[in-house]
Amino acid sequence: MLEEVKELLLEVEKFVPKSAIELEGFRLSFLGKKGKTNELFAAFKEVPSDQKKDFGAAINNLKQLVQSKIKEHKDSFEVEAENSEIDLTRPVALDNLGSRHPISLIRNEIVEIFTRIGFTISEGPEIEDDWHNFSALNTPKEHPARDMQDTFFIQTNPDILLRSHTSTVQVRYMNDNKPPIRTLSPGRVYRNEAISARAHCIFHQVEGLYIDEDVSFADLKQCLLYFAKEMFGEKTKIRLRPSYFPFTEPSAEVDVSCNICNSKGCNVCKNTGYLEILGCGMVDPNVLENCGIDSKKYSGFAFGMGIERIAMLKYGVKDLRLFFENDVRFLKQFSAL
Ligand code: DAH
């Protein structure tokens, strides 16, 4: 027994830990609950009484040696940690989380305004076919309205295209759902445009569709007035100008009063006091029939607006390209909004 303790003493003397973890292992193996020192103390009662004194002293010796070994090396590892490049006591740096893109902010705001009056959200594919983008929307082949939008067609299959407006989702939604319908379809659209401060080949639109029995133009006007006030402020007025879209009859373009000059006339509204925000109209009966809805029983309205356009008006951004360049200096200005 005494021999065993002596061997352990030698082992401890020779021990040189290479890391704090190794030192901790050493501490546990000697001083832990099930460690060697406790084992030896447990064996103490077996030792003949004349050897008890020497044996006890040897175990105490061993214990002290282990403790001093730990103390000696623990300090050196702590010094090492202090001197290393990593300061474990330093408070963590705040994560720079970025901010929502202004287009997302405006889209969310539009969605929120319309969901409050019962609209639900629907989406459709960005790669479309001729039927959903044109034909079902009362824009047959050779119709001059096809020239209104320079579309990206797939060369090998001219039936496939990148949708030029989100009105495509109207068609899909009416095919899949029965009236009453109140749906809002935000999404990305593509047009073969030269990129400038006012136009881009990719941009975002929100399409609205409302179909039920006895829906009138007055409902359309009231719905858009509600939207304009929520979006641009309680004092906002709207103005409807007659227009033309193949998928609505009658059609209109909607302007909102310029909140920069209070409709007095400034260079943003080009001295007209009003700014154009969207196109709308009563869904053409042909479109309803194309989508399997009885046009004698149901009527409805539709509208479509450009998200970039609304964002430019709301935030006073003069160049549409800024929304696509993603310069952090531009984007971070919207983080607190
Ligand atoms: N699709 C039209 C465009 O891209 C916008 C539009 C106008 C949508 C009138 C409509 C509408 O639903 O009724 O210019």
JSON list of C-alpha atoms in Angstrom, two decimals, residues 63-265:
[
{"chain": "A", "resi": 63, "resn": "LYS", "atom": "CA", "xyz": [-2.86, 15.33, -1.64]},
{"chain": "A", "resi": 64, "resn": "GLN", "atom": "CA", "xyz": [-0.77, 18.44, -0.93]},
{"chain": "A", "resi": 65, "resn": "LEU", "atom": "CA", "xyz": [1.54, 17.71, -3.83]},
{"chain": "A", "resi": 66, "resn": "VAL", "atom": "CA", "xyz": [-1.42, 17.39, -6.21]},
{"chain": "A", "resi": 67, "resn": "GLN", "atom": "CA", "xyz": [-2.89, 20.64, -4.88]},
{"chain": "A", "resi": 68, "resn": "SER", "atom": "CA", "xyz": [0.34, 22.56, -5.29]},
{"chain": "A", "resi": 69, "resn": "LYS", "atom": "CA", "xyz": [0.84, 21.13, -8.77]},
{"chain": "A", "resi": 70, "resn": "ILE", "atom": "CA", "xyz": [-2.64, 22.35, -9.73]},
{"chain": "A", "resi": 71, "resn": "LYS", "atom": "CA", "xyz": [-2.06, 25.76, -8.25]},
{"chain": "A", "resi": 72, "resn": "GLU", "atom": "CA", "xyz": [1.29, 26.18, -9.97]},
{"chain": "A", "resi": 73, "resn": "HIS", "atom": "CA", "xyz": [-0.02, 25.31, -13.43]},
{"chain": "A", "resi": 74, "resn": "LYS", "atom": "CA", "xyz": [-3.45, 26.86, -13.13]},
{"chain": "A", "resi": 75, "resn": "ASP", "atom": "CA", "xyz": [-1.83, 30.26, -12.70]},
{"chain": "A", "resi": 76, "resn": "SER", "atom": "CA", "xyz": [0.32, 29.76, -15.75]},
{"chain": "A", "resi": 77, "resn": "PHE", "atom": "CA", "xyz": [-2.70, 28.85, -17.90]},
{"chain": "A", "resi": 78, "resn": "GLU", "atom": "CA", "xyz": [-4.58, 31.88, -16.64]},
{"chain": "A", "resi": 79, "resn": "VAL", "atom": "CA", "xyz": [-1.65, 34.14, -17.53]},
{"chain": "A", "resi": 80, "resn": "GLU", "atom": "CA", "xyz": [-1.59, 32.53, -20.94]},
{"chain": "A", "resi": 81, "resn": "ALA", "atom": "CA", "xyz": [-5.29, 33.28, -21.47]},
{"chain": "A", "resi": 82, "resn": "GLU", "atom": "CA", "xyz": [-4.80, 36.87, -20.36]},
{"chain": "A", "resi": 83, "resn": "ASN", "atom": "CA", "xyz": [-1.92, 37.35, -22.77]},
{"chain": "A", "resi": 84, "resn": "SER", "atom": "CA", "xyz": [-3.69, 35.76, -25.71]},
{"chain": "A", "resi": 85, "resn": "GLU", "atom": "CA", "xyz": [-5.38, 37.82, -28.46]},
{"chain": "A", "resi": 86, "resn": "ILE", "atom": "CA", "xyz": [-8.85, 36.83, -27.29]},
{"chain": "A", "resi": 87, "resn": "ASP", "atom": "CA", "xyz": [-10.30, 38.87, -24.49]},
{"chain": "A", "resi": 88, "resn": "LEU", "atom": "CA", "xyz": [-12.93, 36.62, -23.02]},
{"chain": "A", "resi": 89, "resn": "THR", "atom": "CA", "xyz": [-14.18, 39.33, -20.69]},
{"chain": "A", "resi": 90, "resn": "ARG", "atom": "CA", "xyz": [-15.01, 41.76, -23.48]},
{"chain": "A", "resi": 91, "resn": "PRO", "atom": "CA", "xyz": [-18.75, 42.44, -24.02]},
{"chain": "A", "resi": 92, "resn": "VAL", "atom": "CA", "xyz": [-20.01, 41.07, -27.33]},
{"chain": "A", "resi": 93, "resn": "ALA", "atom": "CA", "xyz": [-20.24, 43.50, -30.22]},
{"chain": "A", "resi": 94, "resn": "LEU", "atom": "CA", "xyz": [-23.80, 44.30, -31.33]},
{"chain": "A", "resi": 95, "resn": "ASP", "atom": "CA", "xyz": [-24.75, 42.47, -34.50]},
{"chain": "A", "resi": 96, "resn": "ASN", "atom": "CA", "xyz": [-25.39, 44.72, -37.44]},
{"chain": "A", "resi": 97, "resn": "LEU", "atom": "CA", "xyz": [-28.65, 43.23, -38.61]},
{"chain": "A", "resi": 98, "resn": "GLY", "atom": "CA", "xyz": [-29.32, 45.42, -41.62]},
{"chain": "A", "resi": 99, "resn": "SER", "atom": "CA", "xyz": [-32.75, 46.74, -42.45]},
{"chain": "A", "resi": 100, "resn": "ARG", "atom": "CA", "xyz": [-35.75, 45.95, -44.58]},
{"chain": "A", "resi": 101, "resn": "HIS", "atom": "CA", "xyz": [-35.55, 47.05, -48.18]},
{"chain": "A", "resi": 102, "resn": "PRO", "atom": "CA", "xyz": [-37.76, 50.10, -48.90]},
{"chain": "A", "resi": 103, "resn": "ILE", "atom": "CA", "xyz": [-39.62, 48.10, -51.56]},
{"chain": "A", "resi": 104, "resn": "SER", "atom": "CA", "xyz": [-40.43, 45.43, -48.97]},
{"chain": "A", "resi": 105, "resn": "LEU", "atom": "CA", "xyz": [-41.55, 48.11, -46.52]},
{"chain": "A", "resi": 106, "resn": "ILE", "atom": "CA", "xyz": [-43.95, 49.65, -49.03]},
{"chain": "A", "resi": 107, "resn": "ARG", "atom": "CA", "xyz": [-45.19, 46.26, -50.21]},
{"chain": "A", "resi": 108, "resn": "ASN", "atom": "CA", "xyz": [-45.90, 45.25, -46.61]},
{"chain": "A", "resi": 109, "resn": "GLU", "atom": "CA", "xyz": [-47.69, 48.52, -45.99]},
{"chain": "A", "resi": 110, "resn": "ILE", "atom": "CA", "xyz": [-49.90, 48.13, -49.08]},
{"chain": "A", "resi": 111, "resn": "VAL", "atom": "CA", "xyz": [-50.67, 44.53, -48.13]},
{"chain": "A", "resi": 112, "resn": "GLU", "atom": "CA", "xyz": [-51.50, 45.58, -44.60]},
{"chain": "A", "resi": 113, "resn": "ILE", "atom": "CA", "xyz": [-53.87, 48.34, -45.75]},
{"chain": "A", "resi": 114, "resn": "PHE", "atom": "CA", "xyz": [-55.84, 46.02, -48.02]},
{"chain": "A", "resi": 115, "resn": "THR", "atom": "CA", "xyz": [-55.90, 43.01, -45.70]},
{"chain": "A", "resi": 116, "resn": "ARG", "atom": "CA", "xyz": [-57.62, 45.26, -43.18]},
{"chain": "A", "resi": 117, "resn": "ILE", "atom": "CA", "xyz": [-60.63, 45.47, -45.52]},
{"chain": "A", "resi": 118, "resn": "GLY", "atom": "CA", "xyz": [-60.80, 41.77, -46.27]},
{"chain": "A", "resi": 119, "resn": "PHE", "atom": "CA", "xyz": [-58.35, 41.21, -49.13]},
{"chain": "A", "resi": 120, "resn": "THR", "atom": "CA", "xyz": [-56.26, 38.05, -49.08]},
{"chain": "A", "resi": 121, "resn": "ILE", "atom": "CA", "xyz": [-52.86, 37.60, -50.72]},
{"chain": "A", "resi": 122, "resn": "SER", "atom": "CA", "xyz": [-52.31, 35.51, -53.83]},
{"chain": "A", "resi": 123, "resn": "GLU", "atom": "CA", "xyz": [-49.29, 34.94, -56.00]},
{"chain": "A", "resi": 124, "resn": "GLY", "atom": "CA", "xyz": [-48.45, 33.60, -59.42]},
{"chain": "A", "resi": 125, "resn": "PRO", "atom": "CA", "xyz": [-45.36, 32.57, -61.38]},
{"chain": "A", "resi": 126, "resn": "GLU", "atom": "CA", "xyz": [-42.97, 35.10, -62.90]},
{"chain": "A", "resi": 127, "resn": "ILE", "atom": "CA", "xyz": [-42.46, 32.89, -65.97]},
{"chain": "A", "resi": 128, "resn": "GLU", "atom": "CA", "xyz": [-45.83, 32.95, -67.64]},
{"chain": "A", "resi": 129, "resn": "ASP", "atom": "CA", "xyz": [-47.54, 32.01, -70.86]},
{"chain": "A", "resi": 130, "resn": "ASP", "atom": "CA", "xyz": [-49.25, 34.17, -73.43]},
{"chain": "A", "resi": 131, "resn": "TRP", "atom": "CA", "xyz": [-52.74, 33.21, -72.22]},
{"chain": "A", "resi": 132, "resn": "HIS", "atom": "CA", "xyz": [-52.32, 34.47, -68.67]},
{"chain": "A", "resi": 133, "resn": "ASN", "atom": "CA", "xyz": [-50.36, 37.59, -69.58]},
{"chain": "A", "resi": 134, "resn": "PHE", "atom": "CA", "xyz": [-52.38, 38.69, -72.64]},
{"chain": "A", "resi": 135, "resn": "SER", "atom": "CA", "xyz": [-55.08, 36.56, -74.22]},
{"chain": "A", "resi": 136, "resn": "ALA", "atom": "CA", "xyz": [-57.22, 35.87, -71.14]},
{"chain": "A", "resi": 137, "resn": "LEU", "atom": "CA", "xyz": [-56.94, 39.55, -70.31]},
{"chain": "A", "resi": 138, "resn": "ASN", "atom": "CA", "xyz": [-58.76, 40.49, -73.48]},
{"chain": "A", "resi": 139, "resn": "THR", "atom": "CA", "xyz": [-55.55, 41.30, -75.31]},
{"chain": "A", "resi": 140, "resn": "PRO", "atom": "CA", "xyz": [-55.67, 38.97, -78.33]},
{"chain": "A", "resi": 141, "resn": "LYS", "atom": "CA", "xyz": [-52.76, 38.48, -80.76]},
{"chain": "A", "resi": 142, "resn": "GLU", "atom": "CA", "xyz": [-52.30, 41.54, -82.98]},
{"chain": "A", "resi": 143, "resn": "HIS", "atom": "CA", "xyz": [-54.12, 43.72, -80.44]},
{"chain": "A", "resi": 144, "resn": "PRO", "atom": "CA", "xyz": [-52.35, 47.09, -80.40]},
{"chain": "A", "resi": 145, "resn": "ALA", "atom": "CA", "xyz": [-52.27, 47.00, -76.58]},
{"chain": "A", "resi": 146, "resn": "ARG", "atom": "CA", "xyz": [-49.52, 44.37, -76.82]},
{"chain": "A", "resi": 147, "resn": "ASP", "atom": "CA", "xyz": [-47.26, 47.15, -77.95]},
{"chain": "A", "resi": 148, "resn": "MET", "atom": "CA", "xyz": [-47.91, 49.04, -74.75]},
{"chain": "A", "resi": 149, "resn": "GLN", "atom": "CA", "xyz": [-45.61, 46.66, -72.94]},
{"chain": "A", "resi": 150, "resn": "ASP", "atom": "CA", "xyz": [-42.40, 45.53, -74.51]},
{"chain": "A", "resi": 151, "resn": "THR", "atom": "CA", "xyz": [-42.25, 42.04, -73.19]},
{"chain": "A", "resi": 152, "resn": "PHE", "atom": "CA", "xyz": [-39.37, 39.59, -72.71]},
{"chain": "A", "resi": 153, "resn": "PHE", "atom": "CA", "xyz": [-40.33, 36.51, -74.72]},
{"chain": "A", "resi": 154, "resn": "ILE", "atom": "CA", "xyz": [-38.43, 33.24, -74.80]},
{"chain": "A", "resi": 155, "resn": "GLN", "atom": "CA", "xyz": [-36.87, 33.05, -78.26]},
{"chain": "A", "resi": 156, "resn": "THR", "atom": "CA", "xyz": [-37.35, 29.32, -78.75]},
{"chain": "A", "resi": 157, "resn": "ASN", "atom": "CA", "xyz": [-40.94, 29.42, -77.51]},
{"chain": "A", "resi": 158, "resn": "PRO", "atom": "CA", "xyz": [-42.76, 32.73, -78.00]},
{"chain": "A", "resi": 159, "resn": "ASP", "atom": "CA", "xyz": [-45.64, 31.40, -75.93]},
{"chain": "A", "resi": 160, "resn": "ILE", "atom": "CA", "xyz": [-43.49, 31.67, -72.80]},
{"chain": "A", "resi": 161, "resn": "LEU", "atom": "CA", "xyz": [-42.58, 35.06, -71.39]},
{"chain": "A", "resi": 162, "resn": "LEU", "atom": "CA", "xyz": [-41.57, 36.91, -68.26]},
{"chain": "A", "resi": 163, "resn": "ARG", "atom": "CA", "xyz": [-44.82, 38.40, -67.00]},
{"chain": "A", "resi": 164, "resn": "SER", "atom": "CA", "xyz": [-45.10, 42.09, -67.82]},
{"chain": "A", "resi": 165, "resn": "HIS", "atom": "CA", "xyz": [-47.69, 42.76, -65.11]},
{"chain": "A", "resi": 166, "resn": "THR", "atom": "CA", "xyz": [-49.23, 41.06, -62.08]},
{"chain": "A", "resi": 167, "resn": "SER", "atom": "CA", "xyz": [-52.66, 41.11, -63.77]},
{"chain": "A", "resi": 168, "resn": "THR", "atom": "CA", "xyz": [-51.75, 37.51, -64.70]},
{"chain": "A", "resi": 169, "resn": "VAL", "atom": "CA", "xyz": [-52.62, 36.50, -61.14]},
{"chain": "A", "resi": 170, "resn": "GLN", "atom": "CA", "xyz": [-56.19, 37.78, -61.67]},
{"chain": "A", "resi": 171, "resn": "VAL", "atom": "CA", "xyz": [-56.64, 35.15, -64.33]},
{"chain": "A", "resi": 172, "resn": "ARG", "atom": "CA", "xyz": [-55.15, 32.37, -62.23]},
{"chain": "A", "resi": 173, "resn": "TYR", "atom": "CA", "xyz": [-57.13, 33.37, -59.16]},
{"chain": "A", "resi": 174, "resn": "MET", "atom": "CA", "xyz": [-60.46, 33.57, -60.97]},
{"chain": "A", "resi": 175, "resn": "ASN", "atom": "CA", "xyz": [-59.82, 30.18, -62.54]},
{"chain": "A", "resi": 176, "resn": "ASP", "atom": "CA", "xyz": [-59.23, 28.62, -59.14]},
{"chain": "A", "resi": 177, "resn": "ASN", "atom": "CA", "xyz": [-61.74, 30.48, -56.95]},
{"chain": "A", "resi": 178, "resn": "LYS", "atom": "CA", "xyz": [-65.41, 31.32, -56.99]},
{"chain": "A", "resi": 179, "resn": "PRO", "atom": "CA", "xyz": [-66.74, 34.82, -56.15]},
{"chain": "A", "resi": 180, "resn": "PRO", "atom": "CA", "xyz": [-66.87, 36.64, -53.83]},
{"chain": "A", "resi": 181, "resn": "ILE", "atom": "CA", "xyz": [-63.22, 37.44, -54.54]},
{"chain": "A", "resi": 182, "resn": "ARG", "atom": "CA", "xyz": [-61.04, 40.00, -52.82]},
{"chain": "A", "resi": 183, "resn": "THR", "atom": "CA", "xyz": [-57.43, 39.36, -53.56]},
{"chain": "A", "resi": 184, "resn": "LEU", "atom": "CA", "xyz": [-54.20, 41.27, -53.69]},
{"chain": "A", "resi": 185, "resn": "SER", "atom": "CA", "xyz": [-51.22, 40.01, -55.67]},
{"chain": "A", "resi": 186, "resn": "PRO", "atom": "CA", "xyz": [-47.83, 41.58, -55.08]},
{"chain": "A", "resi": 187, "resn": "GLY", "atom": "CA", "xyz": [-44.91, 40.48, -57.22]},
{"chain": "A", "resi": 188, "resn": "ARG", "atom": "CA", "xyz": [-42.04, 41.16, -59.58]},
{"chain": "A", "resi": 189, "resn": "VAL", "atom": "CA", "xyz": [-42.63, 42.01, -63.24]},
{"chain": "A", "resi": 190, "resn": "TYR", "atom": "CA", "xyz": [-40.37, 42.41, -66.28]},
{"chain": "A", "resi": 191, "resn": "ARG", "atom": "CA", "xyz": [-40.38, 44.77, -69.23]},
{"chain": "A", "resi": 192, "resn": "ASN", "atom": "CA", "xyz": [-37.99, 45.30, -72.04]},
{"chain": "A", "resi": 193, "resn": "GLU", "atom": "CA", "xyz": [-37.28, 48.91, -71.07]},
{"chain": "A", "resi": 194, "resn": "ALA", "atom": "CA", "xyz": [-34.14, 51.00, -71.23]},
{"chain": "A", "resi": 195, "resn": "ILE", "atom": "CA", "xyz": [-33.01, 51.55, -67.64]},
{"chain": "A", "resi": 196, "resn": "SER", "atom": "CA", "xyz": [-33.35, 55.17, -66.53]},
{"chain": "A", "resi": 197, "resn": "ALA", "atom": "CA", "xyz": [-34.27, 57.23, -63.46]},
{"chain": "A", "resi": 198, "resn": "ARG", "atom": "CA", "xyz": [-37.94, 56.50, -64.18]},
{"chain": "A", "resi": 199, "resn": "ALA", "atom": "CA", "xyz": [-37.95, 53.01, -65.71]},
{"chain": "A", "resi": 200, "resn": "HIS", "atom": "CA", "xyz": [-36.36, 49.62, -65.13]},
{"chain": "A", "resi": 201, "resn": "CYS", "atom": "CA", "xyz": [-36.55, 46.23, -66.80]},
{"chain": "A", "resi": 202, "resn": "ILE", "atom": "CA", "xyz": [-37.51, 44.66, -63.46]},
{"chain": "A", "resi": 203, "resn": "PHE", "atom": "CA", "xyz": [-39.89, 46.23, -61.01]},
{"chain": "A", "resi": 204, "resn": "HIS", "atom": "CA", "xyz": [-42.70, 45.36, -58.62]},
{"chain": "A", "resi": 205, "resn": "GLN", "atom": "CA", "xyz": [-46.44, 45.67, -58.83]},
{"chain": "A", "resi": 206, "resn": "VAL", "atom": "CA", "xyz": [-49.46, 44.99, -56.69]},
{"chain": "A", "resi": 207, "resn": "GLU", "atom": "CA", "xyz": [-52.62, 43.85, -58.39]},
{"chain": "A", "resi": 208, "resn": "GLY", "atom": "CA", "xyz": [-56.02, 44.07, -56.72]},
{"chain": "A", "resi": 209, "resn": "LEU", "atom": "CA", "xyz": [-59.17, 42.20, -57.71]},
{"chain": "A", "resi": 210, "resn": "TYR", "atom": "CA", "xyz": [-62.68, 42.46, -56.26]},
{"chain": "A", "resi": 211, "resn": "ILE", "atom": "CA", "xyz": [-65.52, 40.37, -57.73]},
{"chain": "A", "resi": 212, "resn": "ASP", "atom": "CA", "xyz": [-69.01, 39.93, -56.32]},
{"chain": "A", "resi": 213, "resn": "GLU", "atom": "CA", "xyz": [-72.63, 40.55, -57.19]},
{"chain": "A", "resi": 214, "resn": "ASP", "atom": "CA", "xyz": [-73.55, 44.22, -57.77]},
{"chain": "A", "resi": 215, "resn": "VAL", "atom": "CA", "xyz": [-70.07, 45.69, -57.50]},
{"chain": "A", "resi": 216, "resn": "SER", "atom": "CA", "xyz": [-70.06, 49.20, -58.95]},
{"chain": "A", "resi": 217, "resn": "PHE", "atom": "CA", "xyz": [-67.58, 51.86, -59.96]},
{"chain": "A", "resi": 218, "resn": "ALA", "atom": "CA", "xyz": [-68.47, 53.69, -56.73]},
{"chain": "A", "resi": 219, "resn": "ASP", "atom": "CA", "xyz": [-67.08, 50.72, -54.76]},
{"chain": "A", "resi": 220, "resn": "LEU", "atom": "CA", "xyz": [-63.85, 50.96, -56.72]},
{"chain": "A", "resi": 221, "resn": "LYS", "atom": "CA", "xyz": [-63.53, 54.68, -56.09]},
{"chain": "A", "resi": 222, "resn": "GLN", "atom": "CA", "xyz": [-64.23, 54.35, -52.37]},
{"chain": "A", "resi": 223, "resn": "CYS", "atom": "CA", "xyz": [-61.77, 51.47, -52.00]},
{"chain": "A", "resi": 224, "resn": "LEU", "atom": "CA", "xyz": [-58.99, 53.47, -53.67]},
{"chain": "A", "resi": 225, "resn": "LEU", "atom": "CA", "xyz": [-59.78, 56.60, -51.68]},
{"chain": "A", "resi": 226, "resn": "TYR", "atom": "CA", "xyz": [-59.44, 54.55, -48.50]},
{"chain": "A", "resi": 227, "resn": "PHE", "atom": "CA", "xyz": [-56.09, 53.23, -49.73]},
{"chain": "A", "resi": 228, "resn": "ALA", "atom": "CA", "xyz": [-54.78, 56.69, -50.70]},
{"chain": "A", "resi": 229, "resn": "LYS", "atom": "CA", "xyz": [-55.66, 58.16, -47.29]},
{"chain": "A", "resi": 230, "resn": "GLU", "atom": "CA", "xyz": [-54.07, 55.27, -45.42]},
{"chain": "A", "resi": 231, "resn": "MET", "atom": "CA", "xyz": [-50.93, 55.40, -47.54]},
{"chain": "A", "resi": 232, "resn": "PHE", "atom": "CA", "xyz": [-50.38, 59.14, -47.96]},
{"chain": "A", "resi": 233, "resn": "GLY", "atom": "CA", "xyz": [-52.35, 60.70, -45.09]},
{"chain": "A", "resi": 234, "resn": "GLU", "atom": "CA", "xyz": [-55.90, 61.59, -44.09]},
{"chain": "A", "resi": 235, "resn": "LYS", "atom": "CA", "xyz": [-55.99, 64.81, -46.16]},
{"chain": "A", "resi": 236, "resn": "THR", "atom": "CA", "xyz": [-55.15, 63.04, -49.42]},
{"chain": "A", "resi": 237, "resn": "LYS", "atom": "CA", "xyz": [-57.60, 63.48, -52.30]},
{"chain": "A", "resi": 238, "resn": "ILE", "atom": "CA", "xyz": [-57.86, 61.29, -55.37]},
{"chain": "A", "resi": 239, "resn": "ARG", "atom": "CA", "xyz": [-58.68, 62.13, -58.96]},
{"chain": "A", "resi": 240, "resn": "LEU", "atom": "CA", "xyz": [-59.76, 59.65, -61.63]},
{"chain": "A", "resi": 241, "resn": "ARG", "atom": "CA", "xyz": [-58.95, 60.25, -65.28]},
{"chain": "A", "resi": 242, "resn": "PRO", "atom": "CA", "xyz": [-60.55, 58.16, -68.05]},
{"chain": "A", "resi": 243, "resn": "SER", "atom": "CA", "xyz": [-58.03, 55.75, -69.56]},
{"chain": "A", "resi": 244, "resn": "TYR", "atom": "CA", "xyz": [-57.77, 52.55, -71.51]},
{"chain": "A", "resi": 245, "resn": "PHE", "atom": "CA", "xyz": [-56.77, 49.02, -70.53]},
{"chain": "A", "resi": 246, "resn": "PRO", "atom": "CA", "xyz": [-57.90, 46.01, -72.57]},
{"chain": "A", "resi": 247, "resn": "PHE", "atom": "CA", "xyz": [-58.98, 44.11, -69.44]},
{"chain": "A", "resi": 248, "resn": "THR", "atom": "CA", "xyz": [-61.20, 46.78, -67.87]},
{"chain": "A", "resi": 249, "resn": "GLU", "atom": "CA", "xyz": [-64.19, 48.76, -69.11]},
{"chain": "A", "resi": 250, "resn": "PRO", "atom": "CA", "xyz": [-64.46, 51.55, -68.17]},
{"chain": "A", "resi": 251, "resn": "SER", "atom": "CA", "xyz": [-60.83, 52.15, -67.19]},
{"chain": "A", "resi": 252, "resn": "ALA", "atom": "CA", "xyz": [-59.24, 54.96, -65.26]},
{"chain": "A", "resi": 253, "resn": "GLU", "atom": "CA", "xyz": [-55.94, 56.24, -64.03]},
{"chain": "A", "resi": 254, "resn": "VAL", "atom": "CA", "xyz": [-55.83, 57.44, -60.46]},
{"chain": "A", "resi": 255, "resn": "ASP", "atom": "CA", "xyz": [-53.89, 60.43, -59.19]},
{"chain": "A", "resi": 256, "resn": "VAL", "atom": "CA", "xyz": [-53.36, 61.45, -55.57]},
{"chain": "A", "resi": 257, "resn": "SER", "atom": "CA", "xyz": [-53.04, 65.04, -54.40]},
{"chain": "A", "resi": 258, "resn": "CYS", "atom": "CA", "xyz": [-49.38, 66.04, -54.10]},
{"chain": "A", "resi": 259, "resn": "ASN", "atom": "CA", "xyz": [-48.52, 66.11, -50.41]},
{"chain": "A", "resi": 260, "resn": "ILE", "atom": "CA", "xyz": [-45.24, 67.92, -51.04]},
{"chain": "A", "resi": 261, "resn": "CYS", "atom": "CA", "xyz": [-46.90, 71.18, -52.14]},
{"chain": "A", "resi": 262, "resn": "ASN", "atom": "CA", "xyz": [-50.43, 70.52, -50.82]},
{"chain": "A", "resi": 263, "resn": "SER", "atom": "CA", "xyz": [-51.63, 70.51, -54.44]},
{"chain": "A", "resi": 264, "resn": "LYS", "atom": "CA", "xyz": [-50.40, 74.06, -54.99]},
{"chain": "A", "resi": 265, "resn": "GLY", "atom": "CA", "xyz": [-48.00, 72.92, -57.70]}
]
